[in-house]
Amino acid sequence: MTPHTKQSANKTRKTNNTPPQRAQQPNSASYPWPREQEDEPINLDDPMLLYFNCEGWDKETASRYNTLLKAEILPTRFCHAETLVELGIDEDVFKTLQAMGIAPLCYATHELYPDFVRQVLATATISYEDFSAPSYANCSFSFMAD
């Protein structure tokens, strides 16, 4: 007869940190983000892409994004040094910005995120509290980027 062994009452549970397959699927509000690879067109015939979606991406915004993929997005600076030189005001502008403490910010190029720029431009909307009298006082600017 085999000996009986005492088992521990404290059993460790095996947990699976991977969500169920259903939870990994994107919902229609966030679709088509996140994307595996940037700079690839969105399939406008995909059934997950809605014709109208007030909470996220729809066929119109996806179409705008695809159009923006054709545009070259370059970094910008707040001050264009060559233009200031041509106008003859480069020294005055630089001294003013230096006195304000923002000269390095204005003349340096900054890191660029082209895919975020495309997402913002594709989803940008301006809405008004009162559509009969649109003004800066009652408007809001919204966009989505993931």
PDB file of N, CA and C in Angstrom, residues 6-50:
ATOM      1  N   LYS A   6       0.552  14.191   2.944  1.00  0.00           N
ATOM      2  CA  LYS A   6      -0.273  15.329   3.349  1.00  0.00           C
ATOM      3  C   LYS A   6      -0.110  16.443   2.311  1.00  0.00           C
ATOM      4  N   GLN A   7      -1.215  16.949   1.798  1.00  0.00           N
ATOM      5  CA  GLN A   7      -1.159  18.029   0.822  1.00  0.00           C
ATOM      6  C   GLN A   7      -1.384  19.352   1.521  1.00  0.00           C
ATOM      7  N   SER A   8      -0.760  20.364   1.006  1.00  0.00           N
ATOM      8  CA  SER A   8      -0.902  21.688   1.590  1.00  0.00           C
ATOM      9  C   SER A   8      -2.312  22.215   1.328  1.00  0.00           C
ATOM     10  N   ALA A   9      -2.858  22.849   2.331  1.00  0.00           N
ATOM     11  CA  ALA A   9      -4.189  23.444   2.192  1.00  0.00           C
ATOM     12  C   ALA A   9      -4.131  24.741   1.388  1.00  0.00           C
ATOM     13  N   ASN A  10      -2.960  25.362   1.343  1.00  0.00           N
ATOM     14  CA  ASN A  10      -2.796  26.611   0.594  1.00  0.00           C
ATOM     15  C   ASN A  10      -2.355  26.290  -0.827  1.00  0.00           C
ATOM     16  N   LYS A  11      -3.300  26.190  -1.687  1.00  0.00           N
ATOM     17  CA  LYS A  11      -2.981  25.904  -3.084  1.00  0.00           C
ATOM     18  C   LYS A  11      -2.770  27.218  -3.828  1.00  0.00           C
ATOM     19  N   THR A  12      -1.784  27.216  -4.669  1.00  0.00           N
ATOM     20  CA  THR A  12      -1.563  28.404  -5.486  1.00  0.00           C
ATOM     21  C   THR A  12      -2.389  28.274  -6.755  1.00  0.00           C
ATOM     22  N   ARG A  13      -3.060  29.353  -7.065  1.00  0.00           N
ATOM     23  CA  ARG A  13      -3.904  29.351  -8.256  1.00  0.00           C
ATOM     24  C   ARG A  13      -3.075  29.765  -9.458  1.00  0.00           C
ATOM     25  N   LYS A  14      -3.276  29.084 -10.519  1.00  0.00           N
ATOM     26  CA  LYS A  14      -2.646  29.476 -11.768  1.00  0.00           C
ATOM     27  C   LYS A  14      -3.550  30.508 -12.427  1.00  0.00           C
ATOM     28  N   THR A  15      -2.956  31.650 -12.724  1.00  0.00           N
ATOM     29  CA  THR A  15      -3.743  32.704 -13.366  1.00  0.00           C
ATOM     30  C   THR A  15      -3.202  32.951 -14.760  1.00  0.00           C
ATOM     31  N   ASN A  16      -4.092  33.336 -15.599  1.00  0.00           N
ATOM     32  CA  ASN A  16      -3.732  33.657 -16.968  1.00  0.00           C
ATOM     33  C   ASN A  16      -3.944  35.153 -17.146  1.00  0.00           C
ATOM     34  N   ASN A  17      -2.870  35.883 -17.401  1.00  0.00           N
ATOM     35  CA  ASN A  17      -2.969  37.334 -17.549  1.00  0.00           C
ATOM     36  C   ASN A  17      -3.422  37.760 -18.938  1.00  0.00           C
ATOM     37  N   THR A  18      -3.584  36.841 -19.835  1.00  0.00           N
ATOM     38  CA  THR A  18      -4.049  37.165 -21.180  1.00  0.00           C
ATOM     39  C   THR A  18      -5.568  37.252 -21.172  1.00  0.00           C
ATOM     40  N   PRO A  19      -6.117  38.411 -21.577  1.00  0.00           N
ATOM     41  CA  PRO A  19      -7.571  38.520 -21.607  1.00  0.00           C
ATOM     42  C   PRO A  19      -8.154  37.561 -22.630  1.00  0.00           C
ATOM     43  N   PRO A  20      -9.418  37.212 -22.476  1.00  0.00           N
ATOM     44  CA  PRO A  20     -10.052  36.323 -23.450  1.00  0.00           C
ATOM     45  C   PRO A  20      -9.977  36.913 -24.852  1.00  0.00           C
ATOM     46  N   GLN A  21     -10.047  36.059 -25.838  1.00  0.00           N
ATOM     47  CA  GLN A  21      -9.912  36.491 -27.230  1.00  0.00           C
ATOM     48  C   GLN A  21     -10.917  37.580 -27.580  1.00  0.00           C
ATOM     49  N   ARG A  22     -12.119  37.493 -27.066  1.00  0.00           N
ATOM     50  CA  ARG A  22     -13.153  38.486 -27.349  1.00  0.00           C
ATOM     51  C   ARG A  22     -12.727  39.866 -26.855  1.00  0.00           C
ATOM     52  N   ALA A  23     -12.049  39.927 -25.685  1.00  0.00           N
ATOM     53  CA  ALA A  23     -11.646  41.213 -25.129  1.00  0.00           C
ATOM     54  C   ALA A  23     -10.491  41.829 -25.912  1.00  0.00           C
ATOM     55  N   GLN A  24      -9.739  41.032 -26.634  1.00  0.00           N
ATOM     56  CA  GLN A  24      -8.624  41.565 -27.394  1.00  0.00           C
ATOM     57  C   GLN A  24      -9.075  42.203 -28.703  1.00  0.00           C
ATOM     58  N   GLN A  25     -10.264  41.902 -29.140  1.00  0.00           N
ATOM     59  CA  GLN A  25     -10.765  42.479 -30.380  1.00  0.00           C
ATOM     60  C   GLN A  25     -11.054  43.964 -30.158  1.00  0.00           C
ATOM     61  N   PRO A  26     -10.680  44.838 -31.093  1.00  0.00           N
ATOM     62  CA  PRO A  26     -10.995  46.251 -30.927  1.00  0.00           C
ATOM     63  C   PRO A  26     -12.494  46.472 -31.062  1.00  0.00           C
ATOM     64  N   ASN A  27     -12.991  47.439 -30.305  1.00  0.00           N
ATOM     65  CA  ASN A  27     -14.404  47.756 -30.475  1.00  0.00           C
ATOM     66  C   ASN A  27     -14.542  48.822 -31.550  1.00  0.00           C
ATOM     67  N   SER A  28     -15.744  49.057 -31.978  1.00  0.00           N
ATOM     68  CA  SER A  28     -15.955  49.960 -33.107  1.00  0.00           C
ATOM     69  C   SER A  28     -15.605  51.403 -32.769  1.00  0.00           C
ATOM     70  N   ALA A  29     -15.622  51.784 -31.481  1.00  0.00           N
ATOM     71  CA  ALA A  29     -15.288  53.157 -31.123  1.00  0.00           C
ATOM     72  C   ALA A  29     -13.796  53.435 -31.286  1.00  0.00           C
ATOM     73  N   SER A  30     -12.953  52.472 -30.978  1.00  0.00           N
ATOM     74  CA  SER A  30     -11.512  52.700 -31.069  1.00  0.00           C
ATOM     75  C   SER A  30     -10.917  52.193 -32.375  1.00  0.00           C
ATOM     76  N   TYR A  31     -11.659  51.376 -33.108  1.00  0.00           N
ATOM     77  CA  TYR A  31     -11.128  50.813 -34.336  1.00  0.00           C
ATOM     78  C   TYR A  31     -10.802  51.929 -35.313  1.00  0.00           C
ATOM     79  N   PRO A  32      -9.747  51.977 -36.016  1.00  0.00           N
ATOM     80  CA  PRO A  32      -8.736  50.959 -36.279  1.00  0.00           C
ATOM     81  C   PRO A  32      -7.490  51.076 -35.413  1.00  0.00           C
ATOM     82  N   TRP A  33      -7.574  51.694 -34.243  1.00  0.00           N
ATOM     83  CA  TRP A  33      -6.402  51.852 -33.377  1.00  0.00           C
ATOM     84  C   TRP A  33      -6.510  50.897 -32.222  1.00  0.00           C
ATOM     85  N   PRO A  34      -5.459  50.416 -31.678  1.00  0.00           N
ATOM     86  CA  PRO A  34      -4.072  50.625 -32.098  1.00  0.00           C
ATOM     87  C   PRO A  34      -3.748  49.824 -33.348  1.00  0.00           C
ATOM     88  N   ARG A  35      -2.789  50.309 -34.105  1.00  0.00           N
ATOM     89  CA  ARG A  35      -2.398  49.678 -35.367  1.00  0.00           C
ATOM     90  C   ARG A  35      -1.060  48.978 -35.206  1.00  0.00           C
ATOM     91  N   GLU A  36      -0.889  47.920 -35.976  1.00  0.00           N
ATOM     92  CA  GLU A  36       0.371  47.175 -35.942  1.00  0.00           C
ATOM     93  C   GLU A  36       1.509  48.012 -36.520  1.00  0.00           C
ATOM     94  N   GLN A  37       1.235  48.718 -37.612  1.00  0.00           N
ATOM     95  CA  GLN A  37       2.277  49.482 -38.278  1.00  0.00           C
ATOM     96  C   GLN A  37       1.710  50.827 -38.699  1.00  0.00           C
ATOM     97  N   GLU A  38       2.490  51.889 -38.447  1.00  0.00           N
ATOM     98  CA  GLU A  38       2.070  53.220 -38.858  1.00  0.00           C
ATOM     99  C   GLU A  38       2.196  53.361 -40.370  1.00  0.00           C
ATOM    100  N   ASP A  39       1.592  54.400 -40.876  1.00  0.00           N
ATOM    101  CA  ASP A  39       1.720  54.784 -42.285  1.00  0.00           C
ATOM    102  C   ASP A  39       1.170  53.770 -43.276  1.00  0.00           C
ATOM    103  N   GLU A  40       0.213  52.967 -42.869  1.00  0.00           N
ATOM    104  CA  GLU A  40      -0.444  52.094 -43.839  1.00  0.00           C
ATOM    105  C   GLU A  40      -1.908  52.513 -43.920  1.00  0.00           C
ATOM    106  N   PRO A  41      -2.493  52.497 -45.112  1.00  0.00           N
ATOM    107  CA  PRO A  41      -3.873  52.956 -45.268  1.00  0.00           C
ATOM    108  C   PRO A  41      -4.862  52.099 -44.483  1.00  0.00           C
ATOM    109  N   ILE A  42      -5.949  52.720 -44.102  1.00  0.00           N
ATOM    110  CA  ILE A  42      -7.027  52.025 -43.410  1.00  0.00           C
ATOM    111  C   ILE A  42      -7.959  51.451 -44.472  1.00  0.00           C
ATOM    112  N   ASN A  43      -8.343  50.208 -44.316  1.00  0.00           N
ATOM    113  CA  ASN A  43      -9.255  49.555 -45.254  1.00  0.00           C
ATOM    114  C   ASN A  43     -10.660  50.120 -45.045  1.00  0.00           C
ATOM    115  N   LEU A  44     -11.138  50.888 -46.003  1.00  0.00           N
ATOM    116  CA  LEU A  44     -12.449  51.529 -45.877  1.00  0.00           C
ATOM    117  C   LEU A  44     -13.597  50.542 -46.022  1.00  0.00           C
ATOM    118  N   ASP A  45     -13.335  49.349 -46.536  1.00  0.00           N
ATOM    119  CA  ASP A  45     -14.376  48.334 -46.697  1.00  0.00           C
ATOM    120  C   ASP A  45     -14.471  47.399 -45.500  1.00  0.00           C
ATOM    121  N   ASP A  46     -13.664  47.631 -44.482  1.00  0.00           N
ATOM    122  CA  ASP A  46     -13.683  46.773 -43.297  1.00  0.00           C
ATOM    123  C   ASP A  46     -15.028  46.919 -42.583  1.00  0.00           C
ATOM    124  N   PRO A  47     -15.711  45.818 -42.251  1.00  0.00           N
ATOM    125  CA  PRO A  47     -17.020  45.909 -41.595  1.00  0.00           C
ATOM    126  C   PRO A  47     -16.967  46.520 -40.193  1.00  0.00           C
ATOM    127  N   MET A  48     -15.786  46.521 -39.559  1.00  0.00           N
ATOM    128  CA  MET A  48     -15.673  47.146 -38.236  1.00  0.00           C
ATOM    129  C   MET A  48     -15.729  48.669 -38.313  1.00  0.00           C
ATOM    130  N   LEU A  49     -15.474  49.227 -39.484  1.00  0.00           N
ATOM    131  CA  LEU A  49     -15.444  50.666 -39.671  1.00  0.00           C
ATOM    132  C   LEU A  49     -16.857  51.153 -39.961  1.00  0.00           C
ATOM    133  N   LEU A  50     -17.388  51.972 -39.084  1.00  0.00           N
ATOM    134  CA  LEU A  50     -18.765  52.436 -39.200  1.00  0.00           C
ATOM    135  C   LEU A  50     -18.876  53.588 -40.200  1.00  0.00           C
TER     136      LEU A  50
END
